PDB file of C-alpha atoms and ligand atoms in Angstrom:
ATOM      1  CA  MET V 500     -10.619   2.552  17.074  1.00  0.00           C
ATOM      2  CA  LYS V 501      -8.744   5.424  15.418  1.00  0.00           C
ATOM      3  CA  LEU V 502      -6.548   5.395  12.347  1.00  0.00           C
ATOM      4  CA  TYR V 503      -3.517   7.693  12.070  1.00  0.00           C
ATOM      5  CA  ASP V 504      -3.304   8.533   8.418  1.00  0.00           C
ATOM      6  CA  PHE V 505      -1.885  10.814   5.721  1.00  0.00           C
ATOM      7  CA  PRO V 506      -3.670  11.113   2.331  1.00  0.00           C
ATOM      8  CA  LEU V 507      -0.744  10.928  -0.117  1.00  0.00           C
ATOM      9  CA  ALA V 508       1.397   8.275   1.568  1.00  0.00           C
ATOM     10  CA  PRO V 509       1.293   4.752   0.083  1.00  0.00           C
ATOM     11  CA  ASN V 510       1.207   2.574   3.229  1.00  0.00           C
ATOM     12  CA  PRO V 511      -1.796   4.441   4.661  1.00  0.00           C
ATOM     13  CA  ARG V 512      -3.429   4.277   1.197  1.00  0.00           C
ATOM     14  CA  LYS V 513      -2.988   0.500   1.046  1.00  0.00           C
ATOM     15  CA  LEU V 514      -4.946   0.279   4.306  1.00  0.00           C
ATOM     16  CA  ARG V 515      -7.637   2.786   3.244  1.00  0.00           C
ATOM     17  CA  VAL V 516      -8.226   0.858  -0.002  1.00  0.00           C
ATOM     18  CA  TYR V 517      -8.581  -2.343   2.042  1.00  0.00           C
ATOM     19  CA  LEU V 518     -11.055  -0.669   4.432  1.00  0.00           C
ATOM     20  CA  ALA V 519     -13.119   0.658   1.515  1.00  0.00           C
ATOM     21  CA  GLU V 520     -13.181  -2.760  -0.194  1.00  0.00           C
ATOM     22  CA  LYS V 521     -14.372  -4.351   3.062  1.00  0.00           C
ATOM     23  CA  GLY V 522     -16.822  -1.564   3.924  1.00  0.00           C
ATOM     24  CA  ILE V 523     -15.151  -0.927   7.305  1.00  0.00           C
ATOM     25  CA  GLU V 524     -15.256   2.620   8.666  1.00  0.00           C
ATOM     26  CA  ILE V 525     -12.702   3.854  11.193  1.00  0.00           C
ATOM     27  CA  PRO V 526     -12.323   7.508  12.227  1.00  0.00           C
ATOM     28  CA  LYS V 527      -9.071   9.038  10.957  1.00  0.00           C
ATOM     29  CA  VAL V 528      -6.577  11.434  12.464  1.00  0.00           C
ATOM     30  CA  MET V 529      -4.242  13.173  10.038  1.00  0.00           C
ATOM     31  CA  VAL V 530      -0.509  13.149  10.804  1.00  0.00           C
ATOM     32  CA  ASN V 531       1.302  15.487   8.432  1.00  0.00           C
ATOM     33  CA  ILE V 532       4.514  13.561   7.763  1.00  0.00           C
ATOM     34  CA  THR V 533       5.732  16.260   5.330  1.00  0.00           C
ATOM     35  CA  ARG V 534       5.906  18.626   8.323  1.00  0.00           C
ATOM     36  CA  GLY V 535       7.604  16.116  10.619  1.00  0.00           C
ATOM     37  CA  ALA V 536       4.558  15.284  12.787  1.00  0.00           C
ATOM     38  CA  GLN V 537       5.742  11.631  12.873  1.00  0.00           C
ATOM     39  CA  HIS V 538       8.790  12.704  14.916  1.00  0.00           C
ATOM     40  CA  THR V 539       6.916  14.343  17.797  1.00  0.00           C
ATOM     41  CA  PRO V 540       7.013  12.629  21.216  1.00  0.00           C
ATOM     42  CA  GLY V 541       3.215  12.220  21.115  1.00  0.00           C
ATOM     43  CA  PHE V 542       3.311  10.272  17.843  1.00  0.00           C
ATOM     44  CA  LEU V 543       6.455   8.315  18.715  1.00  0.00           C
ATOM     45  CA  ALA V 544       4.646   7.067  21.824  1.00  0.00           C
ATOM     46  CA  LYS V 545       2.129   5.476  19.411  1.00  0.00           C
ATOM     47  CA  ASN V 546       4.737   4.215  16.952  1.00  0.00           C
ATOM     48  CA  PRO V 547       8.400   4.376  18.022  1.00  0.00           C
ATOM     49  CA  MET V 548       9.338   3.708  14.347  1.00  0.00           C
ATOM     50  CA  GLY V 549       7.727   7.036  13.381  1.00  0.00           C
ATOM     51  CA  GLY V 550       5.715   5.682  10.438  1.00  0.00           C
ATOM     52  CA  LEU V 551       2.123   5.603   9.229  1.00  0.00           C
ATOM     53  CA  PRO V 552      -0.365   4.007   9.391  1.00  0.00           C
ATOM     54  CA  VAL V 553      -1.065   3.361  13.061  1.00  0.00           C
ATOM     55  CA  LEU V 554      -4.279   1.843  14.386  1.00  0.00           C
ATOM     56  CA  GLU V 555      -5.190   2.926  17.912  1.00  0.00           C
ATOM     57  CA  LEU V 556      -7.406   0.413  19.697  1.00  0.00           C
ATOM     58  CA  ASP V 557     -10.189   1.267  22.128  1.00  0.00           C
ATOM     59  CA  ASP V 558      -7.931   0.529  25.126  1.00  0.00           C
ATOM     60  CA  GLY V 559      -5.455   3.171  23.853  1.00  0.00           C
ATOM     61  CA  SER V 560      -2.819   0.671  22.711  1.00  0.00           C
ATOM     62  CA  CYS V 561      -1.534   0.909  19.140  1.00  0.00           C
ATOM     63  CA  LEU V 562      -0.820  -1.389  16.225  1.00  0.00           C
ATOM     64  CA  ARG V 563       1.735  -0.427  13.588  1.00  0.00           C
ATOM     65  CA  GLU V 564       2.790  -1.929  10.208  1.00  0.00           C
ATOM     66  CA  SER V 565       0.127  -1.701   7.491  1.00  0.00           C
ATOM     67  CA  LEU V 566       0.090  -5.435   6.758  1.00  0.00           C
ATOM     68  CA  ALA V 567      -0.212  -6.418  10.438  1.00  0.00           C
ATOM     69  CA  ILE V 568      -3.131  -3.973  10.771  1.00  0.00           C
ATOM     70  CA  ILE V 569      -4.815  -5.407   7.663  1.00  0.00           C
ATOM     71  CA  GLU V 570      -4.372  -8.986   8.886  1.00  0.00           C
ATOM     72  CA  TYR V 571      -5.815  -7.999  12.288  1.00  0.00           C
ATOM     73  CA  LEU V 572      -8.865  -6.383  10.684  1.00  0.00           C
ATOM     74  CA  GLU V 573      -9.268  -9.359   8.351  1.00  0.00           C
ATOM     75  CA  GLU V 574      -9.511 -11.635  11.390  1.00  0.00           C
ATOM     76  CA  LEU V 575     -12.149  -9.356  12.919  1.00  0.00           C
ATOM     77  CA  HIS V 576     -14.062  -9.101   9.607  1.00  0.00           C
ATOM     78  CA  PRO V 577     -13.437 -12.362   7.730  1.00  0.00           C
ATOM     79  CA  GLU V 578     -16.223 -11.907   5.135  1.00  0.00           C
ATOM     80  CA  PRO V 579     -15.770 -11.429   2.258  1.00  0.00           C
ATOM     81  CA  PRO V 580     -12.275 -12.922   2.535  1.00  0.00           C
ATOM     82  CA  MET V 581      -9.507 -10.772   1.092  1.00  0.00           C
ATOM     83  CA  ILE V 582      -6.593 -13.095   1.845  1.00  0.00           C
ATOM     84  CA  GLY V 583      -8.096 -16.314   0.482  1.00  0.00           C
ATOM     85  CA  ARG V 584     -10.306 -19.120   1.747  1.00  0.00           C
ATOM     86  CA  THR V 585      -7.832 -22.012   2.108  1.00  0.00           C
ATOM     87  CA  PRO V 586      -4.290 -22.274   3.539  1.00  0.00           C
ATOM     88  CA  LEU V 587      -2.884 -22.577   0.009  1.00  0.00           C
ATOM     89  CA  GLU V 588      -4.879 -19.607  -1.331  1.00  0.00           C
ATOM     90  CA  ARG V 589      -3.761 -17.513   1.636  1.00  0.00           C
ATOM     91  CA  ALA V 590      -0.112 -18.441   1.088  1.00  0.00           C
ATOM     92  CA  ARG V 591      -0.410 -17.440  -2.584  1.00  0.00           C
ATOM     93  CA  VAL V 592      -2.144 -14.139  -1.849  1.00  0.00           C
ATOM     94  CA  ARG V 593       0.396 -13.296   0.848  1.00  0.00           C
ATOM     95  CA  ALA V 594       3.296 -14.052  -1.497  1.00  0.00           C
ATOM     96  CA  LEU V 595       1.759 -11.782  -4.149  1.00  0.00           C
ATOM     97  CA  GLU V 596       1.162  -9.032  -1.623  1.00  0.00           C
ATOM     98  CA  ARG V 597       4.810  -9.216  -0.564  1.00  0.00           C
ATOM     99  CA  SER V 598       5.920  -8.893  -4.202  1.00  0.00           C
ATOM    100  CA  ALA V 599       3.664  -5.848  -4.616  1.00  0.00           C
ATOM    101  CA  ASP V 600       4.972  -4.331  -1.380  1.00  0.00           C
ATOM    102  CA  VAL V 601       8.653  -5.217  -1.130  1.00  0.00           C
ATOM    103  CA  GLY V 602       9.141  -5.182  -4.910  1.00  0.00           C
ATOM    104  CA  LEU V 603       6.931  -2.401  -6.170  1.00  0.00           C
ATOM    105  CA  LEU V 604       5.684  -0.162  -3.370  1.00  0.00           C
ATOM    106  CA  MET V 605       9.024   0.163  -1.623  1.00  0.00           C
ATOM    107  CA  GLY V 606      10.750   0.492  -4.981  1.00  0.00           C
ATOM    108  CA  VAL V 607       8.444   3.313  -6.108  1.00  0.00           C
ATOM    109  CA  ALA V 608       8.911   4.979  -2.705  1.00  0.00           C
ATOM    110  CA  ARG V 609      12.705   4.879  -3.170  1.00  0.00           C
ATOM    111  CA  VAL V 610      12.396   6.517  -6.591  1.00  0.00           C
ATOM    112  CA  PHE V 611       9.941   9.063  -5.164  1.00  0.00           C
ATOM    113  CA  HIS V 612      12.187  10.096  -2.278  1.00  0.00           C
ATOM    114  CA  ALA V 613      15.284  10.210  -4.489  1.00  0.00           C
ATOM    115  CA  THR V 614      13.305  12.563  -6.779  1.00  0.00           C
ATOM    116  CA  HIS V 615      11.281  14.790  -4.429  1.00  0.00           C
ATOM    117  CA  ALA V 616      12.289  16.337  -1.114  1.00  0.00           C
ATOM    118  CA  VAL V 617       8.933  16.096   0.640  1.00  0.00           C
ATOM    119  CA  LEU V 618      10.000  14.408   3.891  1.00  0.00           C
ATOM    120  CA  PRO V 619      12.228  16.204   6.374  1.00  0.00           C
ATOM    121  CA  GLY V 620      15.882  15.276   5.889  1.00  0.00           C
ATOM    122  CA  ARG V 621      15.515  13.582   2.464  1.00  0.00           C
ATOM    123  CA  VAL V 622      17.800  14.882  -0.281  1.00  0.00           C
ATOM    124  CA  PRO V 623      16.972  14.191  -3.972  1.00  0.00           C
ATOM    125  CA  ASP V 624      19.666  12.336  -5.912  1.00  0.00           C
ATOM    126  CA  ALA V 625      19.099  11.829  -9.651  1.00  0.00           C
ATOM    127  CA  ALA V 626      21.722   9.061 -10.033  1.00  0.00           C
ATOM    128  CA  LEU V 627      20.213   7.101  -7.161  1.00  0.00           C
ATOM    129  CA  ALA V 628      16.703   7.601  -8.568  1.00  0.00           C
ATOM    130  CA  ALA V 629      17.865   6.184 -11.921  1.00  0.00           C
ATOM    131  CA  ARG V 630      19.286   3.103 -10.209  1.00  0.00           C
ATOM    132  CA  PHE V 631      16.128   2.589  -8.147  1.00  0.00           C
ATOM    133  CA  ARG V 632      14.039   2.827 -11.349  1.00  0.00           C
ATOM    134  CA  LYS V 633      15.894  -0.150 -12.796  1.00  0.00           C
ATOM    135  CA  ASP V 634      15.107  -2.197  -9.670  1.00  0.00           C
ATOM    136  CA  LEU V 635      11.408  -1.903 -10.532  1.00  0.00           C
ATOM    137  CA  ASP V 636      11.747  -3.954 -13.722  1.00  0.00           C
ATOM    138  CA  LYS V 637      11.831  -7.357 -12.063  1.00  0.00           C
ATOM    139  CA  PRO V 638       8.747  -7.052  -9.790  1.00  0.00           C
ATOM    140  CA  ALA V 639       6.827  -5.090 -12.470  1.00  0.00           C
ATOM    141  CA  ASN V 640       7.519  -7.729 -15.127  1.00  0.00           C
ATOM    142  CA  TYR V 641       6.656 -10.548 -12.740  1.00  0.00           C
ATOM    143  CA  LEU V 642       3.272  -9.015 -11.857  1.00  0.00           C
ATOM    144  CA  ASP V 643       2.674  -8.108 -15.497  1.00  0.00           C
ATOM    145  CA  GLY V 644       3.234 -11.752 -16.481  1.00  0.00           C
ATOM    146  CA  LEU V 645       0.580 -12.898 -14.008  1.00  0.00           C
ATOM    147  CA  LEU V 646      -1.924 -10.375 -15.331  1.00  0.00           C
ATOM    148  CA  ALA V 647      -1.242 -11.360 -18.955  1.00  0.00           C
ATOM    149  CA  ASP V 648      -4.070 -13.926 -18.865  1.00  0.00           C
ATOM    150  CA  GLY V 649      -6.574 -11.055 -18.510  1.00  0.00           C
ATOM    151  CA  ARG V 650      -7.535 -11.808 -14.899  1.00  0.00           C
ATOM    152  CA  PRO V 651      -9.329  -8.894 -13.233  1.00  0.00           C
ATOM    153  CA  PHE V 652      -7.303  -9.024  -9.999  1.00  0.00           C
ATOM    154  CA  ALA V 653      -3.746  -9.888  -9.027  1.00  0.00           C
ATOM    155  CA  ALA V 654      -4.680 -13.260  -7.520  1.00  0.00           C
ATOM    156  CA  GLY V 655      -7.408 -14.117 -10.048  1.00  0.00           C
ATOM    157  CA  GLU V 656     -11.161 -13.572  -9.911  1.00  0.00           C
ATOM    158  CA  HIS V 657     -11.444 -11.923  -6.479  1.00  0.00           C
ATOM    159  CA  VAL V 658     -10.059  -8.713  -5.068  1.00  0.00           C
ATOM    160  CA  THR V 659      -7.424  -9.375  -2.366  1.00  0.00           C
ATOM    161  CA  ILE V 660      -4.938  -7.514  -0.204  1.00  0.00           C
ATOM    162  CA  ALA V 661      -2.421  -7.910  -3.039  1.00  0.00           C
ATOM    163  CA  ASP V 662      -4.543  -5.525  -5.151  1.00  0.00           C
ATOM    164  CA  CYS V 663      -4.675  -2.977  -2.313  1.00  0.00           C
ATOM    165  CA  THR V 664      -0.881  -2.898  -2.085  1.00  0.00           C
ATOM    166  CA  LEU V 665      -0.371  -2.934  -5.840  1.00  0.00           C
ATOM    167  CA  PHE V 666      -2.775  -0.029  -6.269  1.00  0.00           C
ATOM    168  CA  ALA V 667      -1.068   1.981  -3.505  1.00  0.00           C
ATOM    169  CA  ALA V 668       2.297   1.427  -5.209  1.00  0.00           C
ATOM    170  CA  MET V 669       1.117   2.525  -8.654  1.00  0.00           C
ATOM    171  CA  GLU V 670      -0.906   5.425  -7.274  1.00  0.00           C
ATOM    172  CA  PHE V 671       2.207   6.709  -5.485  1.00  0.00           C
ATOM    173  CA  GLU V 672       4.014   6.674  -8.819  1.00  0.00           C
ATOM    174  CA  ARG V 673       1.216   8.866 -10.197  1.00  0.00           C
ATOM    175  CA  THR V 674       1.278  11.162  -7.155  1.00  0.00           C
ATOM    176  CA  GLY V 675       4.984  11.735  -7.731  1.00  0.00           C
ATOM    177  CA  ASN V 676       4.686  12.199 -11.521  1.00  0.00           C
ATOM    178  CA  LEU V 677       7.539   9.726 -11.766  1.00  0.00           C
ATOM    179  CA  ASP V 678       6.797   8.871 -15.383  1.00  0.00           C
ATOM    180  CA  ILE V 679       7.467   5.162 -14.990  1.00  0.00           C
ATOM    181  CA  ALA V 680       6.431   3.222 -18.096  1.00  0.00           C
ATOM    182  CA  TRP V 681       4.566   0.219 -16.653  1.00  0.00           C
ATOM    183  CA  PRO V 682       4.302  -2.915 -18.781  1.00  0.00           C
ATOM    184  CA  ALA V 683       0.989  -3.241 -20.643  1.00  0.00           C
ATOM    185  CA  HIS V 684      -0.951  -5.724 -18.490  1.00  0.00           C
ATOM    186  CA  LEU V 685      -0.003  -3.956 -15.287  1.00  0.00           C
ATOM    187  CA  ALA V 686      -1.046  -0.627 -16.828  1.00  0.00           C
ATOM    188  CA  ARG V 687      -4.391  -2.192 -17.882  1.00  0.00           C
ATOM    189  CA  TRP V 688      -4.965  -3.563 -14.367  1.00  0.00           C
ATOM    190  CA  TYR V 689      -4.242  -0.131 -12.856  1.00  0.00           C
ATOM    191  CA  GLU V 690      -6.655   1.726 -15.163  1.00  0.00           C
ATOM    192  CA  CYS V 691      -9.329  -0.849 -14.299  1.00  0.00           C
ATOM    193  CA  PHE V 692      -8.725  -0.697 -10.548  1.00  0.00           C
ATOM    194  CA  ARG V 693      -8.864   3.108 -10.642  1.00  0.00           C
ATOM    195  CA  THR V 694     -12.556   2.893 -11.557  1.00  0.00           C
ATOM    196  CA  ARG V 695     -13.402   1.105  -8.292  1.00  0.00           C
ATOM    197  CA  PRO V 696     -14.914   3.229  -5.499  1.00  0.00           C
ATOM    198  CA  SER V 697     -12.067   2.118  -3.179  1.00  0.00           C
ATOM    199  CA  ALA V 698      -9.544   3.837  -5.454  1.00  0.00           C
ATOM    200  CA  SER V 699     -10.575   7.233  -4.135  1.00  0.00           C
ATOM    201  CA  ALA V 700     -10.267   6.170  -0.489  1.00  0.00           C
TER     202      ALA V 700
HETATM  203  N1  GSH Y 684       6.484  -0.964   6.820  1.00  0.00           N
HETATM  204  C1  GSH Y 684       5.709   0.136   7.330  1.00  0.00           C
HETATM  205  C2  GSH Y 684       6.171   1.413   6.662  1.00  0.00           C
HETATM  206  C3  GSH Y 684       5.672   2.652   7.393  1.00  0.00           C
HETATM  207  C4  GSH Y 684       6.165   3.921   6.700  1.00  0.00           C
HETATM  208  O1  GSH Y 684       7.368   4.097   6.485  1.00  0.00           O
HETATM  209  N2  GSH Y 684       5.235   4.803   6.364  1.00  0.00           N
HETATM  210  C5  GSH Y 684       5.582   6.027   5.690  1.00  0.00           C
HETATM  211  C6  GSH Y 684       4.399   6.549   4.896  1.00  0.00           C
HETATM  212  S1  GSH Y 684       4.054   5.516   3.515  1.00  0.00           S
HETATM  213  C7  GSH Y 684       5.947   7.079   6.722  1.00  0.00           C
HETATM  214  O2  GSH Y 684       5.204   7.280   7.650  1.00  0.00           O
HETATM  215  N3  GSH Y 684       7.091   7.763   6.520  1.00  0.00           N
HETATM  216  C8  GSH Y 684       7.498   8.824   7.370  1.00  0.00           C
HETATM  217  C9  GSH Y 684       8.988   8.914   7.479  1.00  0.00           C
HETATM  218  O3  GSH Y 684       9.692   8.051   6.902  1.00  0.00           O
HETATM  219  O4  GSH Y 684       9.450   9.831   8.138  1.00  0.00           O
HETATM  220  C10 GSH Y 684       4.220  -0.138   7.093  1.00  0.00           C
HETATM  221  O5  GSH Y 684       3.914  -0.944   6.194  1.00  0.00           O
HETATM  222  O6  GSH Y 684       3.356   0.392   7.796  1.00  0.00           O
END
């Protein structure tokens, strides 16, 4: 297997954090998306959507979409479980992961790209960035409310894929110096998660 990756991007980070938590090692190939390497014919043959991460399998075929890749690897390496042990636990973890991704990670990415012109063709727009910032309140407050009981991880006592996505979202905010004031419990969770070895993956 081979993983097409870029260090600063949040979707590849979500996957790297997952791999580090599971202790899975996969050789990486860097694709510099700030220089447009995702738009070359060679990369588009691996992912016609032009996004990272991509997992290349041993037969040369490719998997795209970070969550699909994580779920595939989780089926290959079920222990320790990072999506839950029962159908109900898995449904709850998946719902949390979606809130962290669709609510927070994509929201932070919108603010980032409306603030910084790091990807080819993106134009910063301060008014748009301000609007996107407001959209973060709802998912941030929801996740903050869950963490208010002092639980160590988003879903409770065990690290799950929801933590990987949440960390990638908040780390991207830090990468972009976006100066978002996270609510207190979310900020506490982030500082705690940053001390885990997987945080530097
Ligand atoms: N939903 C996709 C998103 C893939 C994606 O957009 N990745 C970003 C990096 S975080 C990318 O490669 N962007 C390059 C571009 O938009 O040109 C996933 O979860 O894998």
